[in-house]
Short mmCIF file of C-alpha atoms and ligand atoms in Angstrom, two decimals:
data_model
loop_
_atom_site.label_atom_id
_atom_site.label_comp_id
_atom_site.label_asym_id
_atom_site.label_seq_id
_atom_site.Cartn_x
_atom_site.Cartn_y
_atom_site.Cartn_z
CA UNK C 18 5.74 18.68 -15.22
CA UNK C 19 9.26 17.87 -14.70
CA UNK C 20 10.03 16.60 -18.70
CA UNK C 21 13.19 14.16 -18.45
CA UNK C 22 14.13 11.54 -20.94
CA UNK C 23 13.82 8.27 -19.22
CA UNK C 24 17.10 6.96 -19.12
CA UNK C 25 18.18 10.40 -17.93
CA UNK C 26 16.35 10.44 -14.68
CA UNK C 27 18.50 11.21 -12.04
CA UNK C 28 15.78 10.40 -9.02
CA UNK C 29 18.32 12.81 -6.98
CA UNK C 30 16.93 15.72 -9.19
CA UNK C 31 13.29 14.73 -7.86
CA UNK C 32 14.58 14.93 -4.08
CA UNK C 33 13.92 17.07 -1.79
CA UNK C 34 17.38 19.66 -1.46
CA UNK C 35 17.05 19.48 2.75
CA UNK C 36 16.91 15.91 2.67
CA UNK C 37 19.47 15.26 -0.29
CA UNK C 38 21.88 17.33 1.49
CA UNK C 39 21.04 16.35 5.36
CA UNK C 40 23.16 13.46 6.79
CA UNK C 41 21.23 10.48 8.47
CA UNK C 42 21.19 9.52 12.07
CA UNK C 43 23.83 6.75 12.10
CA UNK C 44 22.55 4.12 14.76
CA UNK C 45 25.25 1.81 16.94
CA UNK C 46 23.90 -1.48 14.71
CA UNK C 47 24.39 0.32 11.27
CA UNK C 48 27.46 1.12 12.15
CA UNK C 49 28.72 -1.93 13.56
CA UNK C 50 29.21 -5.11 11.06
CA UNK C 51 30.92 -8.46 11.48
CA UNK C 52 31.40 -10.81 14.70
CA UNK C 53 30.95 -9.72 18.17
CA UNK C 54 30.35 -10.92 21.84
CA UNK C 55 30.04 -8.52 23.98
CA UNK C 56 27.67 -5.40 22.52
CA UNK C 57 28.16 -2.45 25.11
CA UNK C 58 27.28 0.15 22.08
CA UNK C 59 23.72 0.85 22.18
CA UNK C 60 22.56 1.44 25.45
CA UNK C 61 20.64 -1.60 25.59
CA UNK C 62 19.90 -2.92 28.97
CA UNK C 63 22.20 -6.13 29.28
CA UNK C 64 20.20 -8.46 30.57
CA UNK C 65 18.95 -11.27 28.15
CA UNK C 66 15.40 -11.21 27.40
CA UNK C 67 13.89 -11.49 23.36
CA UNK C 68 13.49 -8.14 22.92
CA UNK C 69 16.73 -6.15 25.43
CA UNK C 70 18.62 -5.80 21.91
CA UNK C 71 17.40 -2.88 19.01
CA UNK C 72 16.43 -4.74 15.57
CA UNK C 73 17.89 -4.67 12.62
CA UNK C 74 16.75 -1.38 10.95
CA UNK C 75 17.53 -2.24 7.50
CA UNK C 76 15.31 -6.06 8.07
CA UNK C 77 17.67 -7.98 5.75
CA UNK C 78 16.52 -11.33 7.03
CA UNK C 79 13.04 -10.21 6.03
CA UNK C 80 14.15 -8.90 3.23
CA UNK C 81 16.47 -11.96 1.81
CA UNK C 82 13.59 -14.44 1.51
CA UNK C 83 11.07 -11.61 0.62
CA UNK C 84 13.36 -10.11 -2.38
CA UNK C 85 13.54 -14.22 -3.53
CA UNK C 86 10.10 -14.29 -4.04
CA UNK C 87 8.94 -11.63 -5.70
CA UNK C 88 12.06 -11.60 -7.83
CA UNK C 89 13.74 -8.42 -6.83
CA UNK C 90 16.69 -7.38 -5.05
CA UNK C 91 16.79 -6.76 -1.38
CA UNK C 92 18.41 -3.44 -1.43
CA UNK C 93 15.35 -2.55 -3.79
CA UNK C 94 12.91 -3.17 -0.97
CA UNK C 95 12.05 -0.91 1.51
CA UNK C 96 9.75 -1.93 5.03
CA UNK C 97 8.23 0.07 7.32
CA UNK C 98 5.09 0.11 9.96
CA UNK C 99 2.57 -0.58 7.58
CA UNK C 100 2.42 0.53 3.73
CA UNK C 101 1.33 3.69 5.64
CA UNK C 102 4.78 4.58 6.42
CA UNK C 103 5.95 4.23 2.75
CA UNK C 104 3.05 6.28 1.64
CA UNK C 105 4.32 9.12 4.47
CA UNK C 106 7.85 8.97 3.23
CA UNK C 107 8.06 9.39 -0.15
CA UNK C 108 5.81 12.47 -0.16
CA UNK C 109 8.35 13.77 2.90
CA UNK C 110 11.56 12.91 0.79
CA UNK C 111 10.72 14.46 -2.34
CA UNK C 112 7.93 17.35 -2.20
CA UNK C 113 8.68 20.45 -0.81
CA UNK C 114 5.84 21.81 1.83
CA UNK C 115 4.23 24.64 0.05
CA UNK C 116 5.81 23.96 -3.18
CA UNK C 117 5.15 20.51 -4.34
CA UNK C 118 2.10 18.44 -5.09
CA UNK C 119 0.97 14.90 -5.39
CA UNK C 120 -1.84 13.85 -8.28
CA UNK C 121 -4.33 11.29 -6.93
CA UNK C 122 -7.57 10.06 -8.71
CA UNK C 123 -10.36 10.26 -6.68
CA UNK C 124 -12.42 7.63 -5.33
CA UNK C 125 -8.93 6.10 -3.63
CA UNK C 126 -7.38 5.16 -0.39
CA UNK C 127 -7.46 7.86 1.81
CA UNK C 128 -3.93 8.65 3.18
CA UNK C 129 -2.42 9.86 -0.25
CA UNK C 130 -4.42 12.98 0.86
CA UNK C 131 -3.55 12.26 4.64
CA UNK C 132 0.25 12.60 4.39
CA UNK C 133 0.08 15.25 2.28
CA UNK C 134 -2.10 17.23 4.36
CA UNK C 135 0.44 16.46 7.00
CA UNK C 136 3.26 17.95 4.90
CA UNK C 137 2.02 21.15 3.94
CA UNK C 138 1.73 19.69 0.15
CA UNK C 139 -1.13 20.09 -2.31
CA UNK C 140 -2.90 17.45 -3.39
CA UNK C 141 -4.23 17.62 -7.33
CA UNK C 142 -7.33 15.36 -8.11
CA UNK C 143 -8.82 13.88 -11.12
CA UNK C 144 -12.17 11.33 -11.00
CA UNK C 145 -11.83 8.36 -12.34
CA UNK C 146 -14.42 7.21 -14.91
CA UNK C 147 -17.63 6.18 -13.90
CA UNK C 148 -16.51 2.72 -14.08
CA UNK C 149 -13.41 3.60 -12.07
CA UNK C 150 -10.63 3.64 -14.35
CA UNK C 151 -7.58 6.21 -15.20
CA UNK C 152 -9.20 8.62 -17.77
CA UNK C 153 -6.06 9.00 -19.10
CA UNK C 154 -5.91 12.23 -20.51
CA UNK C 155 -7.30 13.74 -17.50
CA UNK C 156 -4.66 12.68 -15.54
CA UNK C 157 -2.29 13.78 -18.07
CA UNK C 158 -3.42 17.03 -18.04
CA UNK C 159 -3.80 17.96 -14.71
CA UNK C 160 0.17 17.62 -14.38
CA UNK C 161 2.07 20.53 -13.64
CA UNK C 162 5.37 21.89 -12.58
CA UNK C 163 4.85 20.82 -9.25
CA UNK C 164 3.72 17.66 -9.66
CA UNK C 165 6.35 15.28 -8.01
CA UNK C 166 4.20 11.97 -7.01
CA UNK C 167 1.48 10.10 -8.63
CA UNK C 168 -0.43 7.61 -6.92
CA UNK C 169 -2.43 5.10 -8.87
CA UNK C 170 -4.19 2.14 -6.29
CA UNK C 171 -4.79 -1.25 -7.99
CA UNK C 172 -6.44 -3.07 -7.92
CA UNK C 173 -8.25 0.44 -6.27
CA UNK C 174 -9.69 1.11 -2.86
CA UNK C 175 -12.49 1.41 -2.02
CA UNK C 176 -13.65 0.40 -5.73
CA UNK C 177 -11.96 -3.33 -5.91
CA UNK C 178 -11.33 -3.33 -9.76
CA UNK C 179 -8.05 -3.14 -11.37
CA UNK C 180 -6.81 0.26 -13.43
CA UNK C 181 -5.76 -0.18 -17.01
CA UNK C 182 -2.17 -1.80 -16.88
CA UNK C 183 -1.83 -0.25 -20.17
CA UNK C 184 -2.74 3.45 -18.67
CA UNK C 185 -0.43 3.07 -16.29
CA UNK C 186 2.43 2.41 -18.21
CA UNK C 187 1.57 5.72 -20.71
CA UNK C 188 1.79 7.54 -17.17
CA UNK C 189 5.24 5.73 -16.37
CA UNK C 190 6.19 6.26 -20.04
CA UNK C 191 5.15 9.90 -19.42
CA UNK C 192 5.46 11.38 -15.77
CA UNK C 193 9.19 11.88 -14.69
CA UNK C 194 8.16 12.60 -11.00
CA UNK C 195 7.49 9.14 -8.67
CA UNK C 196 4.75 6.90 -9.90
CA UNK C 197 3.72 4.86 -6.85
CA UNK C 198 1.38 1.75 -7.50
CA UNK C 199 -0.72 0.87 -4.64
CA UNK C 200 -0.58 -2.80 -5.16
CA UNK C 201 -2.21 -3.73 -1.40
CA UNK C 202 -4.93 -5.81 -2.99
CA UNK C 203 -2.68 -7.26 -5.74
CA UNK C 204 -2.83 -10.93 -4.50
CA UNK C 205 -6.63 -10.90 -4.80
CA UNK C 206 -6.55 -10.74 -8.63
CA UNK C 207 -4.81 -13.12 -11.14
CA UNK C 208 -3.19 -10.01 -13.18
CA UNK C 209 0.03 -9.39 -12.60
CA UNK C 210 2.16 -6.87 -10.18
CA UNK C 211 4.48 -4.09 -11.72
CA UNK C 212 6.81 -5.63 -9.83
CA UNK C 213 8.44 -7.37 -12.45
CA UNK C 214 8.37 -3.39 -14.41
CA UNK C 215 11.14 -2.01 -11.85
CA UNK C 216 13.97 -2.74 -13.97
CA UNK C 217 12.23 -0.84 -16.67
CA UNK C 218 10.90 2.05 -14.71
CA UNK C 219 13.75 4.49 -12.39
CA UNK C 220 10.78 6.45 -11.03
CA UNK C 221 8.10 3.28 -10.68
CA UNK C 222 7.63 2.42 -6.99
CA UNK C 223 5.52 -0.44 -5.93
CA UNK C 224 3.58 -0.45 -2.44
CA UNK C 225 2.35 -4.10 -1.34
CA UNK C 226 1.47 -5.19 2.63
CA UNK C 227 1.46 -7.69 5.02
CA UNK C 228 -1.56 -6.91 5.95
CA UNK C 229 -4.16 -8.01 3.83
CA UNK C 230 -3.56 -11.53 1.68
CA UNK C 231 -0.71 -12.20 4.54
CA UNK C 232 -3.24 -12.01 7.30
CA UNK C 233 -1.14 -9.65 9.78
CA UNK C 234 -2.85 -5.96 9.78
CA UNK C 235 -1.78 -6.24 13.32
CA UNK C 236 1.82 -7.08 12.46
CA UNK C 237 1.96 -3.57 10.96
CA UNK C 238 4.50 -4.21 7.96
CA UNK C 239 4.61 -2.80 4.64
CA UNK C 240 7.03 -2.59 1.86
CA UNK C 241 7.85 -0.34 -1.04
CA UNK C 242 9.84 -1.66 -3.87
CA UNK C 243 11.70 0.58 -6.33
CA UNK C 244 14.94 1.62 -7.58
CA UNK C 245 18.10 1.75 -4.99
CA UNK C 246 18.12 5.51 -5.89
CA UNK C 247 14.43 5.76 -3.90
CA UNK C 248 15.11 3.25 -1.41
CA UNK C 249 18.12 4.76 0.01
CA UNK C 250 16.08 8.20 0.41
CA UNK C 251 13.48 6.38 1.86
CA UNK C 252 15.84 4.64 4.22
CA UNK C 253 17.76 7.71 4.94
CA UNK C 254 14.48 9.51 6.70
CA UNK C 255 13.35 6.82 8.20
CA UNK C 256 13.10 6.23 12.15
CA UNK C 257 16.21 3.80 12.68
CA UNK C 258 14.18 0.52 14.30
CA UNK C 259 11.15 1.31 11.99
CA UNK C 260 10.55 -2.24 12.60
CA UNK C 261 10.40 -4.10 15.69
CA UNK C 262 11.66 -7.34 16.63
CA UNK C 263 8.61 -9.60 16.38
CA UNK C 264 7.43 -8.27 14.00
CA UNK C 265 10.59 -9.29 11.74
CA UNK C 266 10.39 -12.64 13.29
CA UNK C 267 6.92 -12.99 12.34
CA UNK C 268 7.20 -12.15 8.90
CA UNK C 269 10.19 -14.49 8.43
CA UNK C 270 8.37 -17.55 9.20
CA UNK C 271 5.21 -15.95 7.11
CA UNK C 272 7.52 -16.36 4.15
CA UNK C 273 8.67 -19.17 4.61
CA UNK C 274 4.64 -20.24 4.72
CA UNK C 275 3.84 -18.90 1.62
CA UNK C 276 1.49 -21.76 1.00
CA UNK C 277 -0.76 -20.83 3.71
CA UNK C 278 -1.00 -17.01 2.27
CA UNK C 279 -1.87 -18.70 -1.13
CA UNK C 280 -4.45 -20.94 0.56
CA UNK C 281 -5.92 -18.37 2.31
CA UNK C 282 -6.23 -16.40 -0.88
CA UNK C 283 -7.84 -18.97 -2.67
CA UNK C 284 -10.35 -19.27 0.21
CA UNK C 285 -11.50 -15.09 0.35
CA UNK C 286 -11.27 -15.12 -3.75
CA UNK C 287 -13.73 -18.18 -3.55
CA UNK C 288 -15.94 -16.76 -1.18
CA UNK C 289 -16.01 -13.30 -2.72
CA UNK C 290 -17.65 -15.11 -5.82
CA UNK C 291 -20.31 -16.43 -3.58
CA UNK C 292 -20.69 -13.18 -1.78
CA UNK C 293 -21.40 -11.45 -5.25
CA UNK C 294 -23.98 -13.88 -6.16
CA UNK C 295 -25.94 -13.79 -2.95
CA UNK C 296 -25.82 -10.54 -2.87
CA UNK C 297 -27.22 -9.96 -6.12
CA UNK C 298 -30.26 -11.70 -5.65
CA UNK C 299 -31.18 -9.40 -2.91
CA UNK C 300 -33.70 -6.66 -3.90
CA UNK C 301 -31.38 -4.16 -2.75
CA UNK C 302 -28.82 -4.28 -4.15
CA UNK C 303 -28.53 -2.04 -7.24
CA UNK C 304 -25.10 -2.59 -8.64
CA UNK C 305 -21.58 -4.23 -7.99
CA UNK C 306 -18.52 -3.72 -8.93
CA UNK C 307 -16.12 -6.17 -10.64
CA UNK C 308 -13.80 -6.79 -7.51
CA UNK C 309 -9.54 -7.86 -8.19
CA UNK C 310 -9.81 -7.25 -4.18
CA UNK C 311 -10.72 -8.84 -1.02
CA UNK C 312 -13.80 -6.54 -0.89
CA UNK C 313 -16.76 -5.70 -2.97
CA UNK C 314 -18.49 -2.30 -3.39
CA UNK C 315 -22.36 -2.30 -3.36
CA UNK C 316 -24.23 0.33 -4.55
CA UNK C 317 -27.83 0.20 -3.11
CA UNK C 318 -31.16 1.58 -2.19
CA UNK C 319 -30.11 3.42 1.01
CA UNK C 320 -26.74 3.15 2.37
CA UNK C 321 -27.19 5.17 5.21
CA UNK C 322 -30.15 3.22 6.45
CA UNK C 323 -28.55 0.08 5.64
CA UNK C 324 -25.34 0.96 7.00
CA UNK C 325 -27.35 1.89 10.68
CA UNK C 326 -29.35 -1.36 9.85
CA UNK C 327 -26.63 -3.62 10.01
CA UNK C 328 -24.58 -1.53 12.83
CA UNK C 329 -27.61 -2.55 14.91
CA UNK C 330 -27.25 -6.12 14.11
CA UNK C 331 -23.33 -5.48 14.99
CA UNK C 332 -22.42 -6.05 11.88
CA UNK C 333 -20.08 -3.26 10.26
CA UNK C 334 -19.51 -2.25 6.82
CA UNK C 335 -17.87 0.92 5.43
CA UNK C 336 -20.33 3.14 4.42
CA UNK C 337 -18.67 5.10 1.02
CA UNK C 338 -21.98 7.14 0.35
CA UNK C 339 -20.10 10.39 0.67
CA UNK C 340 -17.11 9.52 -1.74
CA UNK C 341 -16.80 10.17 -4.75
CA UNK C 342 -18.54 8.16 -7.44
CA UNK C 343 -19.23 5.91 -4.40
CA UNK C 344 -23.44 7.56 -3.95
CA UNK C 345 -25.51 4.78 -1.99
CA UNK C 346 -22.30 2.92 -1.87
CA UNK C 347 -21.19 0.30 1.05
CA UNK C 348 -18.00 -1.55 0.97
CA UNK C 349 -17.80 -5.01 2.30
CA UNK C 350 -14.64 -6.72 3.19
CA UNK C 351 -15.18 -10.46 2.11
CA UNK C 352 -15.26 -12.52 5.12
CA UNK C 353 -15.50 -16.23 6.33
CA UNK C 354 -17.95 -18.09 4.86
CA UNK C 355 -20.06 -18.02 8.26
CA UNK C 356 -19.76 -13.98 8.73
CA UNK C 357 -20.65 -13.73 5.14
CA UNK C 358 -24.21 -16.12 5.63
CA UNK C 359 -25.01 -13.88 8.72
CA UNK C 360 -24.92 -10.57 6.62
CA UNK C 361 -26.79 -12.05 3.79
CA UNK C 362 -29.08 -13.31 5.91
CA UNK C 363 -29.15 -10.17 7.79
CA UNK C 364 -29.89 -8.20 4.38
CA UNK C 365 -32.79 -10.78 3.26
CA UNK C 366 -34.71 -9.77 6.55
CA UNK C 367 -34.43 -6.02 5.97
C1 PLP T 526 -4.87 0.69 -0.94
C2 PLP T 526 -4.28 0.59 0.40
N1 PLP T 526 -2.99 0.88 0.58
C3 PLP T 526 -2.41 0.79 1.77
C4 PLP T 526 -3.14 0.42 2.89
C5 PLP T 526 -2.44 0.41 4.22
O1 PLP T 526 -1.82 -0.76 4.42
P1 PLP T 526 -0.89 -1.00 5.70
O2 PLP T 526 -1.72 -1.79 6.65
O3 PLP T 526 0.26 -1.76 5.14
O4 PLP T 526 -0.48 0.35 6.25
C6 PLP T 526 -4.49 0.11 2.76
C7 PLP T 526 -5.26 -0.29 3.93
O5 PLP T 526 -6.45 -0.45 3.93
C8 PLP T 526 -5.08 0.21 1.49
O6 PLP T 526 -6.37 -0.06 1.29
#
């Protein structure tokens, strides 16, 4: 474990040496501010069309309205192609391949493991508690000297519940590697972000999406927010037009919408009640999960058969038998109210 007072950190320390020392690709639009007419400094094909000029790689009019809202700074927010991209790198900018690891806790999202696979770096794992929280001193434990990134996901895929704010902050108050906080699912629950913990935290990064309480998975745009000291790194090793023109445009007018993203969350939180109760009554179902998310885990009889069952009715689930804690386990994204009658009803006639 790296040990480091708190207000010591130097996030520097925590960065890779290559990538600390390495000096970024300087595109013709970060190097160009103020007026001009006439840009004949990128290549671009001249000829006026939406998308003949590059984007903006550092997003700021994305970033303005976003960094109002949640209550941050912009130059604390980082965006990429999907939360994905965030996830990818922070494990590339500060473990080493064949050196460093990342601590997960198993059942989680998937592409913790992913990346890190990708990158030639170890990946640590603790369960979670059979009702899917941080066992804290598990966790604790299984840090070591190479241990450079947590990753805690809550409210927690493919579980739906919340962690233990109060765990998480003994890891923050603890671990003086990155602690990222998978908040894709946060808008689903009525607890509140880390977000407003940055100022508190040097080495507490925050992943939230577009892509699921937004309503634009296809957009592909996620953020990470976290100290300027981790957002520079993670701007400095990023592709330069990470994000594409539209897909700025489209978020901008998303925030200024925020109304309809709250609506719409209302709506799938509503539903998801209903969902739960329906699906209790049905004799096969065997347990659910408190859900903070936008889906439910159900553990039943046979989620193999049921899985195939509903596949043939071309209806799909995500069948989590083989996970972790997850045995006889099915996932189920909370839909509209009419795709959610067709899968009860589906289930009553098994
Ligand atoms: C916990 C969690 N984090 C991140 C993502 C990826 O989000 P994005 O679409 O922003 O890449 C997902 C997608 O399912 C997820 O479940």
């Amino acid at each position: 474990m790296i040990k480091l007072e708190k207000h010591t950190i130097d996030i520097n320390k925590l960065v890779r040496k290559n990538i600390l020392a390495m000096k970024p690709y300087s595109s013709a639009r970060d190097e160009f501010k103020g007026e001009a007419e006439i840009f004949l400094d990128a290549n671009e094909n001249p000829y006026r069309s939406p998308y003949n000029r590059y984007p903006d790689p550092l997003q700021w009019k994305v970033k303005v309205p976003l960094a109002k809202i949640k209550k941050v700074k912009p130059e604390q927010i980082f965006l990429g192609n999907g939360s994905d991209e965030a996830i990818d790198l922070l494990i590339r900018g500060f473990c080493e391949p064949n050196r460093d690891s990342i601590l997960i806790t198993e059942p989680t999202y998937g592409m913790y493991a992913v990346c890190a696979d990708v990158n030639a770096v170890r990946i640590d794992r603790v369960l979670l508690t059979p009702d899917f929280d941080v066992d804290l001193n598990t966790l604790l434990g299984a840090i070591n000297e190479s241990t450079k990134l947590i990753f805690l996901c809550s409210p927690n895929n493919p579980t739906g519940n919340l962690l233990t704010r109060q765990k998480i902050i003994q890891v923050l108050e603890q671990f003086s590697g990155l602690v990222v906080i998978d908040e894709a699912y946060i808008d689903f629950t009525n607890n509140k972000s880390f977000l407003a913990e940055l100022d508190n935290y040097p080495n507490l990064v925050v992943l939230q999406t577009f892509s699921k309480a937004w309503g634009l998975a296809g957009l592909r745009l996620g953020i990470a927010y976290a100290s300027t000291a981790i957002i520079d790194i993670l701007n400095k090793i990023k592709y330069p037009y990470n994000v594409n023109i539209q897909t700025q445009q489209i978020a901008v007018k998303a925030l200024a919408n925020v109304a309809v993203k709250n609506k719409r969350v209302k709506e799938i939180v509503r539903e998801r009640g209903a969902l739960v109760k329906k699906l209790l009554k049905l004799k096969i179902t065997q347990k659910i999960s408190p859900s903070d998310s936008n889906f439910i885990l159900v553990q039943v009889e046979n989620a193999d058969a049921i899985y195939q069952y509903l596949l043939d009715k071309k209806i799909i689930v995500r069948n989590r038998s083989r996970v972790a804690l997850c045995a006889n386990c099915l996932r189920i994204t909370v839909g509209t109210p009419k795709e959610n009658e067709k899968l009860i009803n589906a289930l009553k006639k098994l």
